[in-house]
Short mmCIF file of C-alpha atoms in Angstrom, two decimals:
data_model
loop_
_atom_site.label_atom_id
_atom_site.label_comp_id
_atom_site.label_asym_id
_atom_site.label_seq_id
_atom_site.Cartn_x
_atom_site.Cartn_y
_atom_site.Cartn_z
CA MET A 1 -36.71 -25.87 -36.61
CA LYS A 2 -35.05 -27.43 -33.57
CA ILE A 3 -31.28 -27.91 -33.60
CA PRO A 4 -30.13 -31.40 -32.55
CA GLU A 5 -27.61 -31.41 -29.74
CA ASN A 6 -25.35 -34.01 -31.37
CA ASP A 7 -22.87 -33.59 -34.26
CA PRO A 8 -23.34 -29.93 -35.21
CA ILE A 9 -20.87 -30.30 -38.10
CA THR A 10 -23.10 -32.82 -39.87
CA LEU A 11 -26.15 -30.68 -39.17
CA SER A 12 -24.46 -27.54 -40.54
CA ASN A 13 -23.30 -29.36 -43.66
CA ASP A 14 -26.85 -30.64 -44.28
CA LEU A 15 -28.24 -27.11 -43.90
CA LEU A 16 -25.56 -25.73 -46.23
CA HIS A 17 -26.31 -28.36 -48.85
CA SER A 18 -30.02 -27.57 -48.69
CA LEU A 19 -29.44 -23.81 -48.96
CA LEU A 20 -26.92 -23.93 -51.81
CA ASN A 21 -28.60 -26.60 -53.92
CA HIS A 22 -32.33 -26.34 -53.24
CA HIS A 23 -33.29 -22.96 -51.80
CA ILE A 24 -31.00 -20.19 -53.11
CA PRO A 25 -31.40 -21.23 -56.80
CA LEU A 26 -35.16 -20.58 -56.40
CA ILE A 27 -34.80 -17.11 -54.81
CA GLN A 28 -36.99 -14.41 -56.40
CA SER A 29 -36.52 -11.47 -53.99
CA PHE A 30 -33.32 -9.68 -52.95
CA LYS A 31 -31.20 -11.73 -55.35
CA GLY A 32 -28.20 -9.39 -54.87
CA LYS A 33 -28.11 -9.90 -51.12
CA TRP A 34 -28.58 -13.66 -51.51
CA GLY A 35 -25.60 -13.63 -53.86
CA LEU A 36 -23.48 -12.21 -51.02
CA ILE A 37 -24.89 -14.82 -48.64
CA LYS A 38 -24.03 -17.58 -51.12
CA SER A 39 -20.41 -16.39 -51.21
CA LYS A 40 -20.20 -16.50 -47.41
CA LEU A 41 -21.79 -19.95 -47.34
CA ALA A 42 -19.06 -21.22 -49.66
CA ASP A 43 -16.42 -19.89 -47.22
CA LEU A 44 -18.24 -21.53 -44.34
CA GLN A 45 -18.44 -24.84 -46.19
CA SER A 46 -14.66 -24.88 -46.59
CA GLN A 47 -14.18 -24.04 -42.90
CA LEU A 48 -16.53 -26.82 -41.79
CA THR A 49 -14.36 -29.24 -43.77
CA ASP A 50 -11.36 -27.97 -41.78
CA PHE A 51 -13.27 -28.43 -38.52
CA SER A 52 -14.06 -32.04 -39.35
CA GLU A 53 -10.33 -32.79 -39.56
CA PHE A 54 -9.76 -31.85 -35.91
CA GLN A 55 -10.48 -34.59 -33.39
CA THR A 56 -11.33 -31.99 -30.75
CA SER A 57 -13.94 -30.10 -32.82
CA LEU A 58 -16.85 -31.80 -31.05
CA THR A 59 -15.31 -31.66 -27.56
CA ASN A 60 -13.62 -28.27 -27.38
CA PRO A 61 -16.08 -25.81 -25.71
CA LEU A 62 -15.09 -22.93 -28.00
CA SER A 63 -15.57 -25.06 -31.09
CA LEU A 64 -18.92 -26.45 -29.90
CA ASP A 65 -20.30 -22.99 -29.08
CA LEU A 66 -19.26 -21.71 -32.49
CA LEU A 67 -20.69 -24.73 -34.36
CA HIS A 68 -24.03 -24.36 -32.59
CA SER A 69 -24.05 -20.66 -33.48
CA ILE A 70 -23.39 -21.57 -37.14
CA SER A 71 -26.23 -24.12 -37.11
CA GLN A 72 -28.61 -21.49 -35.76
CA THR A 73 -27.51 -18.94 -38.38
CA LEU A 74 -28.02 -21.48 -41.18
CA THR A 75 -31.44 -22.41 -39.82
CA ASP A 76 -32.47 -18.74 -39.87
CA ALA A 77 -31.08 -18.44 -43.41
CA LEU A 78 -33.12 -21.44 -44.54
CA LEU A 79 -36.34 -19.94 -43.19
CA SER A 80 -35.64 -16.59 -44.88
CA ALA A 81 -34.72 -18.28 -48.15
CA GLU A 82 -38.09 -20.03 -48.21
CA LYS A 83 -39.86 -16.67 -47.82
CA CYS A 84 -37.82 -15.08 -50.63
CA GLN A 85 -38.80 -17.74 -53.17
CA ASP A 86 -41.94 -15.70 -53.73
CA THR A 87 -42.02 -12.11 -55.00
CA ASN A 88 -44.99 -11.50 -52.71
CA LEU A 89 -43.30 -11.07 -49.31
CA THR A 90 -45.85 -11.96 -46.62
CA GLU A 91 -43.91 -10.15 -43.83
CA GLY A 92 -43.28 -7.05 -45.91
CA LYS A 93 -40.21 -5.87 -47.78
CA LEU A 94 -38.56 -3.91 -44.94
CA LYS A 95 -38.90 -6.69 -42.38
CA THR A 96 -37.58 -9.29 -44.82
CA GLN A 97 -34.66 -7.06 -45.83
CA SER A 98 -33.80 -6.51 -42.16
CA ASP A 99 -33.83 -10.28 -41.55
CA ILE A 100 -31.54 -10.89 -44.53
CA ASP A 101 -29.10 -8.16 -43.38
CA SER A 102 -29.04 -9.75 -39.93
CA ILE A 103 -28.28 -13.18 -41.43
CA LEU A 104 -25.47 -11.73 -43.55
CA ALA A 105 -23.94 -10.02 -40.49
CA LYS A 106 -24.13 -13.26 -38.49
CA LEU A 107 -22.54 -15.21 -41.33
CA ASN A 108 -19.72 -12.66 -41.57
CA GLN A 109 -19.10 -13.04 -37.85
CA ASN A 110 -19.27 -16.84 -38.04
CA VAL A 111 -16.74 -16.94 -40.88
CA LYS A 112 -14.44 -14.52 -39.02
CA ASP A 113 -14.71 -16.54 -35.78
CA CYS A 114 -14.00 -19.80 -37.63
CA GLU A 115 -10.88 -18.29 -39.15
CA ILE A 116 -9.66 -17.12 -35.74
CA LEU A 117 -10.36 -20.46 -34.07
CA ILE A 118 -8.75 -22.56 -36.81
CA LYS A 119 -5.61 -20.38 -36.90
CA SER A 120 -5.32 -20.12 -33.11
CA GLY A 121 -3.93 -23.61 -32.64
CA VAL A 122 -6.46 -24.28 -29.88
CA LEU A 123 -7.97 -27.23 -31.73
CA GLN A 124 -4.55 -28.80 -32.22
CA ASP A 125 -3.82 -28.51 -28.50
CA GLY A 126 -6.56 -30.97 -27.67
CA ILE A 127 -7.02 -31.62 -23.99
CA VAL A 128 -3.73 -30.71 -22.36
CA SER A 129 -2.86 -33.42 -19.88
CA GLY A 130 -1.78 -32.66 -16.38
CA SER A 131 1.51 -34.41 -17.13
CA GLY A 132 2.55 -31.67 -19.58
CA SER A 133 5.16 -29.12 -18.47
CA LYS A 134 3.91 -25.97 -16.75
CA ARG A 135 5.18 -23.90 -19.68
CA GLU A 136 3.17 -25.99 -22.15
CA LEU A 137 0.07 -25.76 -19.97
CA VAL A 138 0.38 -21.97 -19.78
CA ARG A 139 1.03 -21.75 -23.52
CA ALA A 140 -2.10 -23.77 -24.31
CA GLU A 141 -4.17 -21.80 -21.81
CA SER A 142 -2.90 -18.52 -23.31
CA ARG A 143 -3.93 -19.59 -26.82
CA ASN A 144 -7.32 -20.62 -25.52
CA LEU A 145 -7.90 -17.32 -23.70
CA ILE A 146 -6.66 -15.21 -26.62
CA THR A 147 -9.14 -17.00 -28.86
CA ARG A 148 -11.97 -16.53 -26.35
CA LEU A 149 -11.23 -12.79 -26.27
CA GLN A 150 -11.92 -12.64 -30.00
CA ILE A 151 -15.01 -14.82 -30.47
CA GLY A 152 -18.24 -15.35 -28.64
CA SER A 153 -20.56 -13.13 -26.62
CA PRO A 154 -19.51 -10.06 -24.55
CA GLU A 155 -20.20 -12.10 -21.40
CA SER A 156 -17.86 -14.83 -22.62
CA LYS A 157 -15.14 -12.27 -23.43
CA ASN A 158 -15.53 -10.69 -20.00
CA LEU A 159 -15.01 -14.05 -18.30
CA ALA A 160 -12.01 -14.70 -20.54
CA MET A 161 -10.56 -11.34 -19.47
CA ASP A 162 -10.86 -12.39 -15.82
CA SER A 163 -8.91 -15.55 -16.60
CA VAL A 164 -6.26 -13.57 -18.51
CA LEU A 165 -5.71 -11.31 -15.50
CA SER A 166 -5.40 -14.30 -13.17
CA LEU A 167 -2.88 -15.91 -15.50
CA ILE A 168 -0.57 -12.91 -16.04
CA GLN A 169 -0.73 -11.74 -12.42
CA GLU A 170 0.72 -15.07 -11.33
CA ASP A 171 4.27 -14.33 -12.52
CA ASP A 172 6.32 -12.59 -15.22
CA LYS A 173 6.96 -15.85 -17.10
CA ASN A 174 3.25 -16.18 -17.75
CA VAL A 175 3.23 -12.64 -19.13
CA MET A 176 6.06 -13.47 -21.53
CA ILE A 177 4.31 -16.64 -22.71
CA ALA A 178 1.01 -14.82 -23.28
CA VAL A 179 2.81 -12.04 -25.16
CA ALA A 180 4.63 -14.59 -27.31
CA GLN A 181 1.25 -16.15 -28.19
CA GLY A 182 0.03 -12.78 -29.48
CA ILE A 183 -2.14 -11.35 -26.72
CA VAL A 184 -1.04 -7.70 -27.09
CA PRO A 185 -2.68 -6.91 -30.48
CA VAL A 186 -5.87 -8.61 -29.26
CA LEU A 187 -5.93 -6.45 -26.10
CA VAL A 188 -5.35 -3.29 -28.11
CA ARG A 189 -8.25 -4.16 -30.43
CA LEU A 190 -10.48 -4.69 -27.38
CA LEU A 191 -9.64 -1.15 -26.24
CA ASP A 192 -10.32 0.18 -29.72
CA CYS A 193 -13.69 -1.50 -30.33
CA ASN A 194 -17.10 -1.06 -28.73
CA SER A 195 -16.26 -3.22 -25.75
CA SER A 196 -18.16 -2.86 -22.50
CA PHE A 197 -16.88 -0.59 -19.73
CA ASP A 198 -16.00 -3.68 -17.69
CA ILE A 199 -13.93 -5.28 -20.44
CA LYS A 200 -12.06 -2.05 -21.20
CA GLU A 201 -11.12 -1.59 -17.54
CA LYS A 202 -9.82 -5.14 -17.33
CA THR A 203 -8.03 -4.77 -20.66
CA VAL A 204 -6.09 -1.67 -19.60
CA ALA A 205 -5.24 -3.48 -16.34
CA ALA A 206 -3.79 -6.37 -18.37
CA ILE A 207 -1.81 -3.95 -20.56
CA SER A 208 -0.40 -2.26 -17.44
CA ILE A 209 0.80 -5.63 -16.11
CA ILE A 210 2.52 -6.41 -19.43
CA SER A 211 4.15 -2.95 -19.44
CA MET A 212 5.93 -3.73 -16.16
CA VAL A 213 7.76 -6.73 -17.66
CA ASP A 214 10.87 -5.32 -19.37
CA SER A 215 11.17 -8.06 -21.98
CA SER A 216 7.59 -7.43 -23.16
CA LYS A 217 7.60 -3.62 -23.39
CA HIS A 218 8.80 -3.61 -26.99
CA VAL A 219 5.64 -5.44 -28.09
CA LEU A 220 3.48 -2.68 -26.60
CA ILE A 221 5.68 -0.01 -28.18
CA ALA A 222 5.21 -1.71 -31.56
CA GLU A 223 1.45 -1.04 -31.33
CA GLY A 224 2.27 2.66 -31.76
CA LEU A 225 -0.37 5.35 -32.05
CA LEU A 226 -3.32 2.95 -31.86
CA LEU A 227 -2.45 2.04 -28.28
CA LEU A 228 -1.31 5.54 -27.30
CA ASN A 229 -4.57 7.09 -28.51
CA GLN A 230 -6.63 4.64 -26.47
CA LEU A 231 -4.58 5.23 -23.33
CA ILE A 232 -4.84 9.01 -23.70
CA ARG A 233 -8.59 8.66 -24.18
CA ILE A 234 -8.74 6.74 -20.90
CA LEU A 235 -6.80 9.55 -19.18
CA GLU A 236 -9.47 11.97 -20.38
CA SER A 237 -12.62 10.05 -19.55
CA GLY A 238 -11.85 6.76 -17.80
CA SER A 239 -12.55 5.78 -14.21
CA GLY A 240 -9.98 6.42 -11.48
CA PHE A 241 -8.92 2.77 -11.65
CA ALA A 242 -8.52 2.85 -15.44
CA LYS A 243 -6.54 6.12 -15.31
CA GLU A 244 -4.07 4.60 -12.86
CA LYS A 245 -3.55 1.57 -15.10
CA ALA A 246 -3.20 3.79 -18.19
CA CYS A 247 -0.51 5.82 -16.40
CA ILE A 248 1.41 2.64 -15.56
CA ALA A 249 1.38 1.65 -19.24
CA LEU A 250 2.32 5.17 -20.38
CA GLN A 251 5.31 5.19 -18.05
CA ALA A 252 6.72 2.30 -20.07
CA LEU A 253 5.81 3.90 -23.40
CA SER A 254 6.97 7.48 -22.75
CA PHE A 255 10.72 6.89 -22.95
CA SER A 256 10.87 7.23 -26.74
CA ARG A 257 10.95 10.61 -28.47
CA GLU A 258 8.32 9.56 -31.01
CA ASN A 259 5.86 8.48 -28.34
CA ALA A 260 6.57 11.58 -26.26
CA ARG A 261 5.69 13.77 -29.25
CA ALA A 262 2.49 11.81 -29.81
CA ILE A 263 1.42 12.13 -26.17
CA GLY A 264 2.23 15.85 -26.14
CA SER A 265 0.41 16.62 -29.38
CA ARG A 266 -2.74 14.70 -28.38
CA GLY A 267 -3.48 16.51 -25.14
CA GLY A 268 -1.85 13.91 -22.93
CA ILE A 269 0.11 16.43 -20.86
CA CYS A 270 -3.04 18.38 -20.00
CA SER A 271 -4.82 15.20 -18.89
CA LEU A 272 -1.83 14.08 -16.82
CA LEU A 273 -1.63 17.46 -15.08
CA GLU A 274 -5.34 17.27 -14.26
CA ILE A 275 -4.71 13.91 -12.58
CA CYS A 276 -1.82 15.48 -10.65
CA GLN A 277 -4.24 18.11 -9.35
CA ALA A 278 -7.41 16.12 -8.73
CA GLY A 279 -6.59 12.42 -9.00
CA THR A 280 -6.17 9.85 -6.25
CA PRO A 281 -2.85 9.94 -4.37
CA SER A 282 -1.80 6.78 -6.19
CA SER A 283 -2.68 8.14 -9.64
CA GLN A 284 -0.87 11.42 -8.89
CA GLY A 285 2.35 9.53 -8.29
CA LEU A 286 1.94 7.59 -11.53
CA ALA A 287 0.88 10.57 -13.67
CA SER A 288 3.83 12.63 -12.44
CA GLY A 289 6.08 9.72 -13.39
CA VAL A 290 4.87 9.91 -16.99
CA LEU A 291 5.36 13.69 -17.00
CA ARG A 292 8.89 13.21 -15.68
CA ASN A 293 9.69 10.95 -18.64
CA LEU A 294 8.16 13.37 -21.14
CA ALA A 295 10.02 16.41 -19.79
CA VAL A 296 13.32 14.87 -20.91
CA PHE A 297 12.53 15.77 -24.52
CA GLU A 298 13.24 19.41 -25.31
CA GLU A 299 10.58 19.68 -28.03
CA ILE A 300 7.88 18.63 -25.54
CA ARG A 301 8.79 21.27 -22.94
CA GLU A 302 6.79 23.92 -24.76
CA ASN A 303 3.66 21.85 -24.08
CA PHE A 304 4.46 21.97 -20.37
CA ILE A 305 4.83 25.74 -20.42
CA GLU A 306 1.56 26.19 -22.33
CA GLU A 307 -0.26 24.12 -19.70
CA ASN A 308 1.30 26.04 -16.75
CA ALA A 309 2.79 22.77 -15.59
CA VAL A 310 5.36 24.41 -13.31
CA PHE A 311 2.74 25.57 -10.82
CA VAL A 312 1.05 22.17 -10.70
CA LEU A 313 4.38 20.38 -10.24
CA ILE A 314 5.53 22.70 -7.44
CA GLY A 315 2.21 22.15 -5.68
CA LEU A 316 2.66 18.39 -6.00
CA ALA A 317 6.27 18.60 -4.80
CA ALA A 318 5.01 20.45 -1.73
CA SER A 319 2.12 18.24 -0.70
CA GLY A 320 1.94 15.01 -2.72
CA THR A 321 2.80 11.47 -1.68
CA ALA A 322 6.48 10.54 -1.45
CA LEU A 323 6.38 9.08 -4.98
CA ALA A 324 4.50 12.09 -6.37
CA GLN A 325 6.99 14.47 -4.76
CA GLU A 326 9.95 12.56 -6.15
CA ASN A 327 8.50 12.49 -9.65
CA ALA A 328 7.42 16.15 -9.52
CA ILE A 329 10.93 17.20 -8.49
CA GLY A 330 12.41 14.95 -11.17
CA CYS A 331 10.09 16.48 -13.76
CA LEU A 332 11.04 20.03 -12.73
CA CYS A 333 14.68 18.99 -12.95
CA ASN A 334 14.21 17.88 -16.56
CA LEU A 335 12.20 20.98 -17.45
CA VAL A 336 14.65 23.62 -16.17
CA LYS A 337 17.71 22.07 -17.77
CA ASP A 338 19.49 24.77 -19.83
CA ASP A 339 16.65 27.25 -19.20
CA GLU A 340 17.80 30.13 -17.00
CA ASN A 341 14.43 31.89 -17.00
CA LEU A 342 12.58 28.75 -15.93
CA LYS A 343 15.05 28.22 -13.08
CA LEU A 344 14.39 31.74 -11.81
CA LEU A 345 10.63 31.21 -12.18
CA ILE A 346 10.49 28.04 -10.09
CA VAL A 347 12.67 29.66 -7.41
CA LYS A 348 10.26 32.59 -7.33
CA GLU A 349 7.35 30.14 -6.96
CA GLY A 350 8.88 28.50 -3.89
CA VAL A 351 10.70 25.44 -5.20
CA ILE A 352 13.63 25.86 -2.78
CA GLU A 353 11.35 25.47 0.22
CA CYS A 354 9.78 22.38 -1.40
CA LEU A 355 13.25 20.99 -2.04
CA ARG A 356 14.34 21.59 1.55
CA ASN A 357 11.21 20.02 3.02
CA TYR A 358 11.46 16.96 0.76
CA TRP A 359 15.16 16.53 1.57
CA ASP A 360 14.54 16.80 5.32
CA SER A 361 11.59 14.39 5.25
CA CYS A 362 14.15 11.55 5.15
CA PRO A 363 13.07 9.87 1.89
CA PRO A 364 14.77 6.61 0.84
CA VAL A 365 18.38 7.33 -0.10
CA ARG A 366 17.87 6.57 -3.79
CA SER A 367 14.94 8.98 -3.91
CA LEU A 368 17.29 11.79 -2.85
CA GLU A 369 19.04 11.67 -6.22
CA VAL A 370 16.38 13.79 -7.95
CA ALA A 371 16.53 16.39 -5.18
CA VAL A 372 20.32 16.61 -5.45
CA GLU A 373 20.02 16.78 -9.23
CA LEU A 374 17.54 19.68 -9.04
CA LEU A 375 19.88 21.42 -6.61
CA ARG A 376 22.67 21.02 -9.17
CA MET A 377 20.49 22.44 -11.93
CA LEU A 378 19.56 25.47 -9.82
CA ALA A 379 23.16 25.97 -8.64
CA SER A 380 24.31 26.34 -12.24
CA SER A 381 22.62 29.75 -12.13
CA GLN A 382 24.93 32.18 -10.32
CA ALA A 383 21.90 34.25 -9.36
CA ILE A 384 20.63 31.27 -7.33
CA ALA A 385 23.83 29.53 -6.15
CA GLU A 386 24.77 31.86 -3.27
CA GLY A 387 21.24 31.67 -1.89
CA LEU A 388 21.41 27.86 -1.87
CA VAL A 389 24.65 27.98 0.12
CA SER A 390 23.20 30.41 2.67
CA ASP A 391 20.03 28.27 2.88
CA GLY A 392 22.04 25.40 4.32
CA PHE A 393 22.19 23.06 1.34
CA VAL A 394 25.96 22.53 1.60
CA VAL A 395 25.55 20.79 4.97
CA ARG A 396 22.97 18.53 3.34
CA LEU A 397 25.39 17.79 0.48
CA VAL A 398 28.16 16.79 2.89
CA ALA A 399 25.85 14.19 4.40
CA VAL A 400 24.87 12.91 0.96
CA LEU A 401 28.50 12.63 -0.18
CA ASN A 402 28.98 10.02 2.54
CA LEU A 403 25.97 7.89 1.58
CA GLY A 404 26.26 4.40 0.14
CA VAL A 405 24.30 4.98 -3.08
CA LEU A 406 26.57 5.71 -6.04
CA GLY A 407 24.12 7.78 -8.10
CA VAL A 408 23.35 10.06 -5.15
CA ARG A 409 27.06 10.63 -4.41
CA ILE A 410 27.80 11.48 -8.03
CA ALA A 411 24.88 13.91 -8.20
CA ALA A 412 26.05 15.55 -4.96
CA ALA A 413 29.63 15.97 -6.23
CA ARG A 414 28.32 17.56 -9.41
CA ALA A 415 26.15 19.89 -7.33
CA VAL A 416 29.26 20.94 -5.38
CA SER A 417 30.93 21.82 -8.69
CA GLU A 418 28.04 24.06 -9.65
CA LEU A 419 27.96 25.75 -6.24
CA SER A 420 31.72 26.48 -6.38
CA CYS A 421 31.15 29.51 -8.57
CA ASN A 422 33.11 32.11 -6.59
CA THR A 423 35.58 32.50 -3.73
CA LYS A 424 32.86 33.09 -1.15
CA THR A 425 30.95 29.87 -1.88
CA ARG A 426 34.18 27.85 -2.26
CA LYS A 427 35.26 28.97 1.21
CA GLU A 428 31.90 28.10 2.78
CA ILE A 429 31.80 24.69 1.08
CA GLY A 430 35.32 23.89 2.28
CA ASP A 431 34.64 25.09 5.82
CA LEU A 432 31.52 22.90 6.04
CA GLY A 433 33.48 19.70 5.36
CA CYS A 434 33.08 18.76 1.67
CA ILE A 435 36.78 18.20 0.93
CA GLY A 436 37.19 14.95 2.88
CA PRO A 437 34.25 13.04 1.34
CA LEU A 438 35.27 14.17 -2.14
CA ILE A 439 38.80 12.83 -1.61
CA LYS A 440 37.32 9.46 -0.65
CA MET A 441 35.30 9.47 -3.87
CA LEU A 442 38.52 9.71 -5.90
CA ASP A 443 39.06 6.05 -4.96
CA GLY A 444 35.57 5.00 -6.03
CA LYS A 445 35.13 2.12 -8.47
CA ALA A 446 33.03 4.00 -11.02
CA VAL A 447 34.78 6.37 -13.42
CA GLU A 448 31.79 8.75 -13.19
CA GLU A 449 32.34 9.04 -9.43
CA LYS A 450 36.07 9.68 -9.81
CA GLU A 451 35.46 12.37 -12.42
CA ALA A 452 32.65 14.10 -10.51
CA ALA A 453 34.82 14.28 -7.38
CA SER A 454 37.95 15.44 -9.22
CA LYS A 455 36.03 18.18 -11.02
CA ALA A 456 34.52 19.44 -7.75
CA LEU A 457 37.93 19.43 -6.03
CA SER A 458 39.61 21.19 -8.95
CA LEU A 459 37.19 24.09 -8.46
CA LEU A 460 37.27 24.12 -4.65
CA LEU A 461 41.07 24.17 -4.59
CA LEU A 462 41.09 27.50 -6.39
CA TYR A 463 40.60 28.88 -2.86
CA ALA A 464 43.81 28.77 -0.79
CA GLY A 465 42.08 27.72 2.43
CA ASN A 466 40.74 24.59 0.72
CA ARG A 467 44.22 23.71 -0.51
CA ARG A 468 45.39 23.67 3.11
CA ILE A 469 42.52 21.32 4.01
CA PHE A 470 43.41 19.05 1.07
CA ARG A 471 47.11 18.91 2.00
CA LYS A 472 46.24 17.80 5.52
CA ALA A 473 43.92 15.04 4.30
CA GLU A 474 45.47 11.59 4.08
CA GLY A 475 45.90 10.04 0.64
CA GLY A 476 44.57 12.94 -1.42
CA ILE A 477 47.71 13.41 -3.54
CA VAL A 478 48.22 9.71 -4.22
CA SER A 479 44.57 9.18 -5.17
CA THR A 480 44.70 12.16 -7.53
CA VAL A 481 47.94 11.00 -9.19
CA GLN A 482 46.37 7.60 -9.86
CA LEU A 483 43.69 9.34 -11.92
CA LEU A 484 46.40 10.56 -14.33
CA ASP A 485 46.86 6.97 -15.53
CA ALA A 486 46.00 6.96 -19.24
CA SER A 487 44.57 3.45 -18.92
CA ILE A 488 41.63 4.91 -16.93
CA GLN A 489 39.37 5.79 -19.84
CA ASN A 490 36.39 8.16 -20.07
CA LEU A 491 37.78 10.38 -17.30
CA ASP A 492 38.68 13.95 -18.22
CA LYS A 493 42.32 14.21 -17.11
CA LYS A 494 42.25 18.00 -16.92
CA TYR A 495 40.54 17.79 -13.51
CA PRO A 496 43.22 15.76 -11.65
CA VAL A 497 45.86 17.81 -13.49
CA SER A 498 44.22 21.00 -12.18
CA ILE A 499 44.12 19.65 -8.61
CA LEU A 500 47.83 18.80 -8.67
CA ALA A 501 48.75 22.07 -10.40
CA SER A 502 47.17 24.00 -7.53
CA LEU A 503 49.39 22.12 -5.05
CA VAL A 504 52.68 21.76 -6.94
CA HIS A 505 54.25 24.82 -5.26
CA SER A 506 54.28 22.89 -1.97
CA ASN A 507 57.53 20.94 -1.52
CA LYS A 508 55.76 18.23 0.45
CA CYS A 509 53.00 17.82 -2.13
CA ARG A 510 55.44 17.88 -5.03
CA LYS A 511 57.52 15.11 -3.47
CA GLN A 512 54.38 13.05 -2.92
CA MET A 513 53.40 13.54 -6.57
CA ILE A 514 56.80 12.43 -7.84
CA ALA A 515 56.89 9.47 -5.48
CA ALA A 516 53.43 8.40 -6.67
CA GLY A 517 54.61 8.38 -10.31
CA ALA A 518 53.04 11.61 -11.55
CA SER A 519 55.91 12.38 -13.95
CA VAL A 520 55.50 9.08 -15.81
CA HIS A 521 51.76 9.60 -16.26
CA LEU A 522 52.15 13.27 -17.22
CA LYS A 523 54.58 12.48 -20.06
CA LYS A 524 51.83 10.39 -21.66
CA LEU A 525 49.23 13.09 -21.04
CA VAL A 526 51.47 15.70 -22.67
CA ASP A 527 51.57 13.50 -25.79
CA MET A 528 47.77 13.38 -25.60
CA ASN A 529 47.62 17.22 -25.38
CA VAL A 530 45.73 17.15 -22.08
CA GLU A 531 45.08 20.67 -20.86
CA GLY A 532 47.63 21.82 -18.21
CA SER A 533 49.68 18.61 -18.29
CA LYS A 534 52.85 20.15 -19.77
CA LYS A 535 52.86 23.02 -17.32
CA LEU A 536 52.44 20.62 -14.40
CA LEU A 537 55.22 18.34 -15.69
CA ASP A 538 57.51 21.35 -16.02
CA GLY A 539 56.56 22.37 -12.49
CA LEU A 540 57.60 19.00 -11.13
CA GLY A 541 60.92 19.30 -12.98
CA ARG A 542 61.65 22.77 -11.63
CA GLY A 543 60.83 21.69 -8.11
CA LYS A 544 64.21 22.62 -6.63
CA ILE A 545 63.87 26.23 -7.76
CA TRP A 546 60.18 26.43 -6.69
CA GLY A 547 61.04 24.93 -3.33
CA VAL A 548 62.63 28.21 -2.28
CA PHE A 549 59.31 30.00 -2.71
CA ALA A 550 57.05 27.25 -1.41
CA ARG A 551 54.54 28.30 1.20
CA HIS A 552 53.66 25.96 4.02
#
């Protein structure tokens, strides 16, 4: 039976009428299956009524393709119904049953596709005129593409995926519009179903693009384990291209504790480490970035130890790309936090040499922050700190303290605090020029910078030689007194108090403190029970007596 090219809605309604009223009532074979078909035909009849109400039903390409598919399915059903009106099946029972099952499957798909198309809003959009706003054009195109990803042949879906990638690669606004129209759940289902290799690669590429737009990340996170499982599966068995894109998406998804647990418990860390060892240079940088995020969570660190991650990360820190080295060092930094044994292990495995080489390779200033942070972590172990000083890291810190990037300066000041663990290291740090840059940091805009510098100085000034350096520096006393101001919140006042207490026996310093208003600030700090404030205030008051014993 040939299908006319014009008005497929009328044709389908005629076929439905014939099936429901003239053929199915006469069925003699497979009555149960024909009962299921009848139910689906009733659904289809209602949907065809909906189609007829849309002016674009006979012009929209998606609608036309679907209506022609329905007509063909109904034609096949009519032919099978005629054969089943006789108990003597001329083509045999198995062949006839197979045909009926095929018709039922096609009807199910037709009904599902109709539901998607009707709900999509594509038919209401009509033909979007060129005079519409760009946002409206993108919104209509997004709805159209999302619908095409769900209905039609694999070839049609593949072409739709190409168009999706073109659309969302254009700019972030297009990504946000597509996400608002509901593209994310559709993409996740494409990863989860029996899609072709081509479609899955393009789908994970689209997901990676969405993951890089901050305002859209939460929609990916909402997909939960379904998306995570698919991405981890790609890490295990996908192509190099797909693995890279999966890593990009996982970087956005691995900041939450729940997702980190899921990745760790599903073998994700093992797969990521394998990429760090044998992947492309680009994928190594991305995989190590995911590992760096995961290592933040204490409960996941055991997974790293089980997989011997330390050795892989040190190898990557020694010979990877600049991004891979930065992420490997950042990951090690997160892993060794509060773990003395792990600090000693990575030192034994050569991390200090890796750290020195990375530092001296002149990476971008911001990329130095992880190196300084790892230095700080290692310096917190007294067994390691002296070795770091003798290895020349203090000279490197002095240079970093003068850099223009706030986060790097703060990390460096905190590293100085950790290295100032005894008189020997305090002397070496002072002799190598750390005092001056730290004094400058006291005047920084950020409270974190002021506190990091004041803490480092409070420890360094426990050594008399450093106190002499501080006294000679211009503005040190005044800058420290200003930090006593109670209106400066979130700054631990015990550090500036400690600095001033170490200098109060000097007549010159004491006069500078009083002139800068230290007594007024200290009275408030005494009321706040700040450690050392009362003793310092008393010291300022007894200045005339102490002046006799002052050393200059």
